[in-house]
């Protein structure tokens, strides 16, 4: 199968109907991204790019394992208050974000997908909280769980890079590597190579009362080490992220 067959947005409605009519279990994968500043060197849609790539790769692997899998277009807007002081960043209220994502998930389930999967590469704490609330409401209203591999949970984060585990990874080595692997032409590589390492203890700053990137000392909307990024690291991280999604789906199917 090509990505055209696996991407909901590239299908016609008769093609979607035909896929859902197959006797195999159907899985919908919905990426939730953001539109926000990612340093002076990465595009505003970094989280959406990463999320869409991860679910596309997961869909291909799930098809290989005998399922019907379609990945949805990214939801490009989320709670992004931490980047609100930087041009181009778009934040929506948590209540709006929850309603939008929940409605999308419920629409996918009503279409006939047996399992609905959320994935996000946007790590802002209030955004993650909004998706956890979506998962709670989905389970309450439909009587079945939403699949949400939350990479901020310690067990999943432990499988990603040291910078990711440190939490000092917004537009740093981890995310810059991912975009280099996916869309290198969108990385301002001369800028990235010139940026100094900038470790920021985000958890400590948050506990101390910081409310946005600038108050955390991220005057250029990045932390970590973008100059150390590589496409090879990005490909390795994509492989791990794909497996985290696939494993979550297979576990959900095994448990009913």
XYZ file of C-alpha atoms in Angstrom:
256
model
C 0.000 0.000 0.000
C 1.144 3.534 -0.776
C 0.690 6.465 1.591
C -2.175 7.623 -0.643
C -4.052 4.491 0.420
C -3.234 5.068 4.106
C -3.864 8.831 4.332
C -7.527 9.644 4.916
C -7.103 13.058 3.302
C -5.844 11.527 0.058
C -8.679 9.005 -0.247
C -12.036 9.505 -1.920
C -15.150 8.750 0.105
C -15.846 5.488 -1.802
C -12.283 4.385 -1.046
C -12.760 5.023 2.677
C -16.067 3.144 2.598
C -14.382 0.220 0.860
C -11.570 0.121 3.407
C -14.043 0.134 6.290
C -16.068 -2.637 4.636
C -13.093 -5.000 4.727
C -13.334 -7.843 7.266
C -10.135 -6.689 8.968
C -10.088 -4.499 12.103
C -9.893 -0.803 11.210
C -7.765 1.699 13.130
C -7.870 5.502 12.877
C -4.709 7.405 13.796
C -5.159 11.103 14.572
C -2.104 13.368 15.029
C -2.501 16.523 17.101
C 0.156 19.107 16.367
C 0.537 22.819 17.001
C 1.406 26.082 15.319
C 4.086 27.618 17.502
C 7.610 28.989 17.608
C 10.363 26.372 17.511
C 13.496 28.462 17.770
C 14.742 30.660 14.934
C 15.596 27.589 12.848
C 12.537 25.298 12.745
C 9.120 25.877 11.160
C 6.016 26.712 13.153
C 4.426 23.398 12.140
C 7.236 21.263 13.585
C 4.944 19.325 15.924
C 2.418 18.704 13.155
C 5.140 17.485 10.775
C 6.454 15.044 13.355
C 3.031 13.820 14.402
C 1.850 13.208 10.853
C 5.035 11.322 9.986
C 4.783 9.100 13.049
C 1.171 8.085 12.409
C 1.867 7.532 8.703
C 4.666 5.127 9.570
C 2.572 3.473 12.244
C -0.287 3.018 9.762
C 2.029 1.275 7.307
C 3.260 -1.105 10.026
C -0.286 -1.833 11.229
C -1.308 -2.652 7.655
C 1.660 -5.007 7.453
C 0.329 -6.714 10.577
C -3.042 -7.342 8.973
C -5.124 -4.338 10.065
C -6.835 -1.597 8.089
C -5.146 1.646 9.153
C -5.821 5.195 8.025
C -4.032 8.239 9.352
C -6.017 11.454 9.592
C -4.801 14.974 8.697
C -3.128 16.728 11.620
C -5.025 19.014 13.924
C -2.736 22.048 13.707
C -4.019 24.079 16.674
C -3.685 23.334 20.375
C -2.932 24.917 23.728
C 0.381 26.667 23.047
C 0.440 29.403 25.667
C 4.129 28.935 26.409
C 5.089 30.187 22.958
C 2.448 32.917 22.902
C 4.969 35.750 23.008
C 6.565 34.724 19.701
C 5.215 35.773 16.318
C 3.234 33.133 14.463
C 2.318 31.073 17.508
C -1.394 30.284 17.699
C -2.930 29.077 20.960
C -6.529 28.062 21.504
C -8.333 27.657 24.819
C -8.113 24.273 26.496
C -11.898 23.837 26.396
C -11.896 24.510 22.644
C -8.995 22.137 22.079
C -10.670 19.375 24.079
C -13.952 19.772 22.198
C -12.186 19.775 18.819
C -10.083 16.682 19.442
C -12.852 14.775 21.197
C -15.311 15.481 18.381
C -12.768 14.285 15.826
C -12.137 11.070 17.737
C -15.858 10.396 18.152
C -16.413 11.062 14.434
C -13.739 8.509 13.576
C -15.363 5.936 15.844
C -18.799 6.649 14.350
C -17.345 6.094 10.867
C -16.628 2.515 11.812
C -13.045 2.477 13.046
C -12.789 -0.063 15.870
C -9.868 1.702 17.544
C -9.080 5.406 17.582
C -5.523 6.497 18.311
C -4.220 9.922 19.326
C -0.589 10.898 18.929
C 1.079 14.211 19.687
C 4.604 15.566 19.431
C 3.565 18.799 21.169
C 4.666 18.531 24.793
C 3.295 21.637 26.514
C 1.929 20.459 29.896
C -1.524 22.001 29.460
C -1.782 20.456 25.997
C -0.953 17.012 27.355
C -3.517 17.584 30.103
C -6.115 18.453 27.460
C -5.470 15.192 25.594
C -5.683 13.189 28.807
C -9.063 14.824 29.361
C -10.091 13.854 25.823
C -9.157 10.249 26.602
C -11.153 10.341 29.840
C -14.270 11.783 28.214
C -14.046 9.410 25.243
C -13.968 6.427 27.591
C -16.812 7.824 29.710
C -19.050 8.661 26.761
C -18.376 5.661 24.526
C -17.620 3.032 27.142
C -14.322 2.069 25.521
C -10.768 3.386 25.767
C -9.074 5.817 23.444
C -5.547 4.737 22.516
C -3.155 7.493 23.578
C 0.552 6.601 23.806
C 1.612 9.518 26.002
C 5.339 9.933 25.451
C 5.619 12.204 28.477
C 5.023 9.143 30.678
C 8.291 7.942 32.140
C 8.173 4.400 30.722
C 7.776 5.660 27.159
C 10.106 8.639 27.493
C 12.833 6.236 28.664
C 12.960 4.788 25.141
C 13.740 8.120 23.508
C 16.916 10.204 23.417
C 18.822 11.558 26.429
C 17.870 15.122 25.491
C 14.203 14.162 25.299
C 14.380 12.504 28.703
C 16.013 15.617 30.158
C 12.978 17.689 29.158
C 15.276 20.343 27.672
C 14.323 19.481 24.119
C 12.076 22.150 22.622
C 13.577 22.786 19.159
C 16.827 21.267 20.412
C 18.770 18.258 19.155
C 15.779 15.904 19.401
C 13.258 17.930 17.404
C 15.775 19.410 14.986
C 16.946 15.883 14.166
C 13.377 14.803 13.476
C 12.743 17.669 11.063
C 16.110 17.062 9.373
C 14.977 13.488 8.753
C 11.577 14.560 7.430
C 11.894 17.936 5.720
C 15.530 19.102 5.737
C 14.698 22.000 3.407
C 12.574 23.516 6.199
C 15.467 23.622 8.681
C 17.482 26.858 8.638
C 20.628 24.801 8.974
C 23.156 27.640 9.150
C 21.172 29.143 12.004
C 20.849 25.781 13.738
C 24.566 25.101 13.584
C 25.307 28.538 15.064
C 22.977 28.208 18.044
C 24.774 27.539 21.342
C 23.764 24.675 23.607
C 21.064 25.987 25.908
C 20.015 23.489 28.574
C 16.980 24.671 30.519
C 15.611 22.825 33.571
C 12.020 23.298 32.489
C 10.458 21.239 35.291
C 12.290 23.316 37.903
C 11.335 26.589 36.211
C 7.692 25.526 36.035
C 7.689 24.591 39.725
C 9.225 28.000 40.456
C 6.303 29.714 38.746
C 7.455 30.302 35.159
C 4.516 30.709 32.795
C 6.071 30.834 29.326
C 9.258 30.234 27.355
C 10.683 33.695 28.032
C 10.215 33.303 31.781
C 12.087 29.993 31.491
C 15.029 31.807 29.885
C 14.218 30.671 26.331
C 14.506 34.051 24.626
C 14.770 32.411 21.202
C 12.079 29.764 21.846
C 14.496 26.855 22.025
C 16.400 24.808 24.547
C 18.783 21.913 24.150
C 21.445 21.505 21.469
C 20.135 22.067 17.921
C 23.665 22.283 16.512
C 24.197 18.604 17.408
C 21.178 17.420 15.421
C 21.399 14.891 12.601
C 19.006 13.227 10.190
C 20.294 9.835 11.367
C 19.201 10.582 14.932
C 15.867 11.787 13.613
C 15.276 8.537 11.716
C 16.123 6.534 14.827
C 13.659 8.566 16.908
C 10.954 8.165 14.264
C 11.414 4.395 14.400
C 10.993 4.390 18.177
C 7.938 6.667 18.049
C 6.336 4.458 15.397
C 6.871 1.400 17.583
C 5.364 3.137 20.613
C 2.197 3.800 18.624
C 2.049 0.309 17.118
C 2.605 -1.322 20.495
C -0.171 0.744 22.069
C -2.598 -0.306 19.314
C -1.701 -3.974 19.553
C -2.041 -3.921 23.351
C -5.457 -2.228 23.061
C -6.640 -4.837 20.568
C -5.366 -7.669 22.720
C -7.286 -6.356 25.710
C -10.485 -6.050 23.710
